[in-house]
XYZ file of C-alpha atoms in Angstrom:
374
model
C 129.516 131.679 -202.478
C 130.291 127.997 -202.997
C 127.389 125.581 -202.652
C 128.155 122.585 -200.431
C 125.806 120.373 -202.460
C 124.548 120.914 -206.004
C 121.469 119.293 -207.543
C 118.989 120.039 -210.299
C 121.824 121.126 -212.610
C 125.116 119.812 -213.923
C 127.928 119.902 -211.372
C 131.488 121.072 -211.902
C 134.809 121.334 -210.092
C 134.893 120.094 -206.525
C 131.172 119.349 -206.625
C 131.870 116.547 -209.102
C 132.210 113.214 -207.309
C 134.305 110.203 -208.343
C 133.673 108.953 -211.946
C 137.455 108.543 -212.339
C 137.291 105.550 -214.680
C 134.369 106.950 -216.683
C 136.115 110.318 -217.020
C 139.338 108.781 -218.308
C 137.520 106.541 -220.788
C 135.347 109.321 -222.175
C 138.385 111.598 -222.443
C 140.150 108.927 -224.531
C 137.068 108.603 -226.735
C 136.962 112.366 -227.290
C 140.671 112.671 -228.058
C 140.671 109.694 -230.448
C 137.515 110.599 -232.348
C 135.278 107.754 -231.142
C 131.500 108.198 -231.321
C 129.937 107.587 -227.886
C 126.382 106.913 -226.746
C 125.730 107.373 -223.019
C 122.667 105.647 -221.580
C 121.473 105.713 -217.985
C 118.429 106.687 -215.906
C 117.750 110.282 -214.889
C 119.661 111.910 -212.044
C 122.810 109.820 -212.500
C 125.066 112.577 -213.855
C 125.513 112.136 -217.630
C 125.552 115.866 -218.383
C 127.982 116.580 -215.540
C 130.339 113.865 -216.790
C 130.323 115.162 -220.371
C 130.946 118.746 -219.251
C 133.755 117.662 -216.917
C 135.519 115.768 -219.699
C 134.997 118.691 -222.095
C 136.671 121.065 -219.636
C 139.702 118.770 -219.319
C 140.525 118.451 -223.022
C 143.920 120.151 -223.300
C 144.645 119.613 -227.002
C 144.019 122.943 -228.809
C 143.130 121.053 -232.001
C 140.146 119.387 -230.298
C 137.049 121.510 -229.791
C 133.991 120.278 -227.910
C 130.606 121.709 -228.902
C 127.747 121.141 -226.442
C 124.035 121.549 -227.087
C 120.775 120.538 -225.396
C 117.853 119.773 -227.724
C 115.202 119.063 -225.088
C 112.804 121.677 -226.481
C 113.328 120.854 -230.170
C 110.113 119.565 -231.679
C 110.908 119.164 -235.372
C 113.741 118.503 -237.788
C 114.392 122.167 -238.547
C 114.120 123.097 -234.859
C 117.078 120.770 -234.459
C 118.996 122.193 -237.431
C 118.675 125.724 -236.039
C 119.929 124.623 -232.602
C 122.675 122.502 -234.186
C 123.982 125.252 -236.491
C 123.768 127.993 -233.846
C 125.770 125.941 -231.334
C 128.421 125.153 -233.932
C 129.011 128.718 -235.154
C 128.916 130.189 -231.636
C 131.153 127.682 -229.913
C 133.785 127.436 -232.644
C 134.289 131.203 -232.837
C 137.627 132.224 -231.349
C 138.190 135.347 -229.254
C 139.677 137.027 -232.291
C 136.639 136.493 -234.488
C 133.067 137.411 -233.802
C 130.223 134.925 -233.982
C 128.701 136.945 -236.809
C 131.885 136.382 -238.845
C 131.481 132.644 -238.376
C 127.899 132.857 -239.623
C 128.950 134.859 -242.692
C 131.692 132.361 -243.472
C 129.740 129.116 -243.041
C 126.074 130.120 -243.502
C 126.302 132.754 -246.204
C 122.644 132.569 -247.231
C 121.351 133.716 -243.825
C 120.829 137.038 -242.076
C 120.971 136.064 -238.400
C 119.541 137.943 -235.452
C 121.956 138.413 -232.570
C 121.131 139.902 -229.182
C 123.435 140.577 -226.259
C 122.593 140.416 -222.582
C 123.582 143.434 -220.458
C 125.280 140.984 -218.076
C 129.026 140.924 -218.897
C 129.464 137.131 -218.704
C 126.155 136.133 -220.288
C 125.941 134.199 -223.531
C 124.725 135.858 -226.706
C 121.397 134.872 -228.225
C 121.646 133.764 -231.864
C 118.578 133.205 -234.063
C 119.375 131.798 -237.507
C 115.919 131.157 -238.923
C 117.063 128.256 -241.115
C 114.317 126.836 -243.367
C 114.388 124.312 -246.247
C 114.511 127.277 -248.657
C 117.960 128.310 -247.442
C 119.636 124.997 -246.615
C 118.994 121.312 -247.139
C 119.289 118.917 -244.193
C 122.471 117.468 -245.671
C 124.129 120.907 -245.800
C 123.399 121.625 -242.135
C 124.336 118.113 -241.002
C 127.688 118.446 -242.761
C 128.384 121.874 -241.214
C 130.630 120.527 -238.415
C 132.852 118.760 -240.955
C 133.178 121.958 -243.011
C 134.034 124.034 -239.929
C 136.507 121.430 -238.667
C 138.377 121.353 -241.981
C 138.423 125.139 -242.313
C 139.739 125.650 -238.782
C 142.026 122.589 -238.720
C 140.157 121.102 -235.753
C 138.638 117.873 -234.625
C 135.140 118.650 -233.363
C 133.395 116.601 -230.706
C 129.685 117.371 -230.959
C 127.844 116.551 -227.707
C 124.051 116.448 -227.935
C 122.047 116.209 -224.714
C 118.458 114.873 -224.697
C 119.114 113.203 -228.041
C 116.053 110.977 -227.586
C 113.974 113.957 -228.767
C 114.962 112.955 -232.309
C 112.678 109.948 -231.943
C 109.713 112.244 -231.278
C 110.060 114.318 -234.462
C 107.524 114.030 -237.295
C 108.900 111.580 -239.899
C 111.522 110.629 -237.302
C 112.818 107.511 -239.057
C 113.772 109.445 -242.190
C 115.318 112.217 -240.080
C 117.494 109.614 -238.365
C 118.473 108.108 -241.719
C 119.567 111.530 -242.969
C 121.641 112.152 -239.851
C 123.336 108.781 -239.901
C 123.893 108.994 -243.651
C 125.873 112.239 -243.333
C 127.576 111.814 -239.954
C 129.022 108.356 -240.617
C 131.222 109.735 -243.418
C 132.726 112.662 -241.497
C 136.469 112.381 -240.854
C 137.049 115.366 -238.565
C 134.001 115.119 -236.314
C 132.874 112.670 -233.653
C 129.666 112.625 -231.634
C 128.654 112.068 -228.017
C 124.910 111.432 -227.872
C 123.060 111.069 -224.588
C 119.673 111.632 -223.006
C 117.539 111.265 -219.893
C 114.851 108.916 -221.255
C 116.600 105.580 -221.061
C 113.937 103.517 -222.839
C 113.855 105.895 -225.819
C 117.657 106.036 -226.059
C 117.771 102.254 -225.947
C 115.212 102.076 -228.761
C 117.253 104.460 -230.929
C 120.627 102.775 -230.496
C 120.088 99.106 -229.600
C 117.440 98.151 -232.154
C 119.013 96.551 -235.248
C 116.332 98.051 -237.478
C 117.045 101.629 -236.430
C 119.467 103.906 -238.359
C 121.688 104.644 -235.351
C 122.309 100.981 -234.470
C 126.063 100.505 -233.834
C 126.743 104.192 -234.533
C 129.254 104.340 -231.696
C 130.545 102.933 -228.450
C 127.676 102.184 -226.059
C 128.378 103.156 -222.445
C 125.875 102.714 -219.640
C 126.572 105.063 -216.774
C 126.080 103.394 -213.416
C 125.500 104.850 -209.961
C 128.383 106.151 -207.887
C 129.140 103.691 -205.086
C 128.335 104.382 -201.449
C 132.035 103.962 -200.622
C 132.819 106.916 -202.911
C 129.915 109.056 -201.726
C 130.633 108.782 -197.982
C 133.938 110.733 -197.883
C 132.485 113.366 -200.224
C 129.450 113.912 -197.957
C 131.562 113.978 -194.788
C 134.008 116.491 -196.293
C 131.174 118.819 -197.296
C 129.713 118.791 -193.790
C 133.179 119.334 -192.338
C 133.637 122.329 -194.626
C 130.444 123.760 -193.128
C 131.707 123.073 -189.566
C 129.259 120.227 -189.047
C 129.826 116.590 -188.166
C 128.105 113.673 -189.877
C 129.108 110.065 -189.208
C 129.994 107.430 -191.772
C 126.809 105.569 -190.928
C 124.616 108.636 -191.346
C 126.218 109.387 -194.729
C 125.618 105.756 -195.697
C 121.940 106.074 -194.771
C 121.601 109.107 -197.054
C 122.962 107.090 -199.990
C 120.857 104.021 -199.274
C 117.655 106.006 -198.820
C 117.893 107.444 -202.351
C 119.532 104.356 -203.914
C 122.680 106.322 -204.791
C 120.984 108.522 -207.412
C 123.493 111.364 -207.687
C 121.091 114.305 -207.758
C 119.081 112.940 -204.826
C 122.215 112.206 -202.779
C 123.185 115.864 -203.113
C 119.649 117.160 -202.486
C 119.063 115.007 -199.400
C 122.519 115.846 -198.051
C 121.736 119.553 -198.369
C 118.354 119.096 -196.670
C 120.037 117.335 -193.738
C 122.750 120.000 -193.552
C 120.087 122.714 -193.451
C 118.245 120.906 -190.633
C 121.263 120.006 -188.516
C 123.240 121.865 -185.926
C 126.873 121.156 -185.139
C 126.266 117.397 -185.086
C 123.809 115.572 -187.369
C 121.166 113.526 -185.564
C 118.925 110.746 -186.843
C 116.041 113.175 -186.469
C 117.809 115.496 -188.903
C 117.957 112.616 -191.410
C 114.208 112.077 -191.070
C 113.431 115.776 -191.408
C 115.684 116.065 -194.434
C 113.926 113.168 -196.133
C 110.493 114.607 -195.380
C 111.645 117.830 -197.023
C 112.827 115.826 -200.050
C 109.386 114.250 -200.432
C 107.699 117.635 -200.138
C 110.064 119.195 -202.701
C 109.131 116.542 -205.278
C 105.448 116.101 -204.447
C 104.075 118.473 -207.085
C 106.090 116.744 -209.830
C 104.913 113.295 -208.731
C 101.321 114.521 -208.522
C 101.523 115.737 -212.110
C 103.068 112.433 -213.233
C 100.186 110.415 -211.796
C 97.384 112.763 -212.800
C 94.722 110.905 -214.778
C 96.117 107.397 -214.272
C 93.536 104.621 -214.436
C 92.905 102.188 -211.586
C 94.685 99.475 -213.586
C 97.731 101.706 -214.069
C 97.776 102.519 -210.361
C 97.588 98.803 -209.603
C 100.590 98.177 -211.847
C 102.567 100.704 -209.797
C 101.297 99.113 -206.569
C 102.607 95.758 -207.787
C 106.041 97.279 -208.349
C 106.002 98.865 -204.896
C 105.250 95.434 -203.449
C 108.241 93.782 -205.073
C 106.831 92.379 -208.336
C 108.960 93.174 -211.380
C 107.907 90.573 -213.947
C 105.149 88.032 -214.756
C 102.475 90.674 -214.198
C 99.756 88.522 -215.793
C 100.365 85.652 -213.383
C 97.611 84.694 -210.948
C 99.630 85.618 -207.843
C 99.958 89.215 -209.132
C 96.541 89.805 -210.686
C 94.638 88.518 -207.632
C 96.061 91.338 -205.507
C 96.531 93.902 -208.281
C 93.886 93.572 -211.038
C 95.150 94.944 -214.358
C 92.872 93.387 -216.967
C 93.987 91.195 -219.840
C 97.550 90.372 -220.844
C 97.334 92.775 -223.792
C 96.037 95.488 -221.470
C 99.025 94.970 -219.181
C 101.301 95.575 -222.186
C 99.461 98.834 -222.891
C 99.750 99.865 -219.236
C 103.497 99.257 -219.302
C 103.906 101.264 -222.516
C 101.918 104.187 -221.085
C 103.916 104.261 -217.843
C 107.183 104.061 -219.764
C 106.066 107.032 -221.828
C 105.326 108.993 -218.641
C 108.781 108.052 -217.319
C 107.246 106.515 -214.206
C 108.798 103.104 -214.876
C 111.947 101.773 -216.464
C 112.663 98.357 -217.981
C 115.854 96.347 -218.277
C 116.829 92.709 -218.618
C 115.970 92.094 -214.966
C 112.393 93.344 -215.225
C 110.350 96.506 -214.696
C 111.178 99.005 -211.957
C 110.101 102.438 -210.797
C 112.269 105.037 -212.516
C 112.541 107.288 -209.461
C 113.506 105.910 -206.013
C 111.724 108.730 -204.172
C 108.516 108.247 -206.135
C 107.925 104.915 -204.375
C 107.842 106.523 -200.915
C 105.507 109.262 -202.107
C 103.212 106.863 -203.985
C 102.830 104.427 -201.084
C 101.943 107.330 -198.817
C 99.397 108.793 -201.251
C 97.791 105.692 -202.780
C 98.234 102.721 -200.463
């Protein structure tokens, strides 16, 4: 059964909306071997874009390898995920994954398990340690595979900001950059959901990955592009929603892709044949309820000063937090304390910072916070 709206996961096919220019540019980068770094806030659709482009690469000599390293906590956690993805996803139908392991990782005895489901992926545990392979050997694995198979590999790594959290992270990054920059048959697409950490990794001149590739910031899909998509989905479900009602959905969630789809589904579930303004309100209330437990966990243990910083943001202040006009209404302590507050809230992913100032990272969080704490 086809879902009219998809959220909480990457979207594919007809569920993918717009991104025509971004898709064409990323496809050119992939086919011409350009390293790409994608940076944007959460819920904008980076993973969906990368997977869409990957599915549209028609050249049989270009192979895209995708991996998510969100749960990697150390350098060798990463190497095991990295190597497993490479040997699994570059195996052809004619050769088994185990043959790929034997060919490219000869010093290992992997563990492979198969799901009883016919279309499920296999589970591959390599157990790589420093005794078997050095970091340089694993990092150069894609180049070796690409040469052996006469391919150009595009290695896509989701949640790449996790690298910055590893023990001895700076040296890990130096090792990666030192090997990857010399590869001739491999290019990389690196992206992640923590914008401030990705920015630190790639836009700081003192960091190893500075100028590693083309920097692309993914922006929100416009309301003008969302409206016909929303209307068509309601029409497909034999329901009518007006242009103005679709516009209100987009504006309410500030065009964040995942929230546009989630709120649209909530409204569809509430509505009858024709959407009413009451359905919009009910759908939004459901959206707040669906995210309340996550927001509660995010704010658990925050100090009164940290809560005041968030209150200042909710009331339209985005800079000059130590000024008298801000601190009189929202006490936050000394200037140095305000810097610590900002760092702590960035780390919790409650706020985001750009050249225009500091903002709440989640548009729905503001509504929930003002209801709970104001």
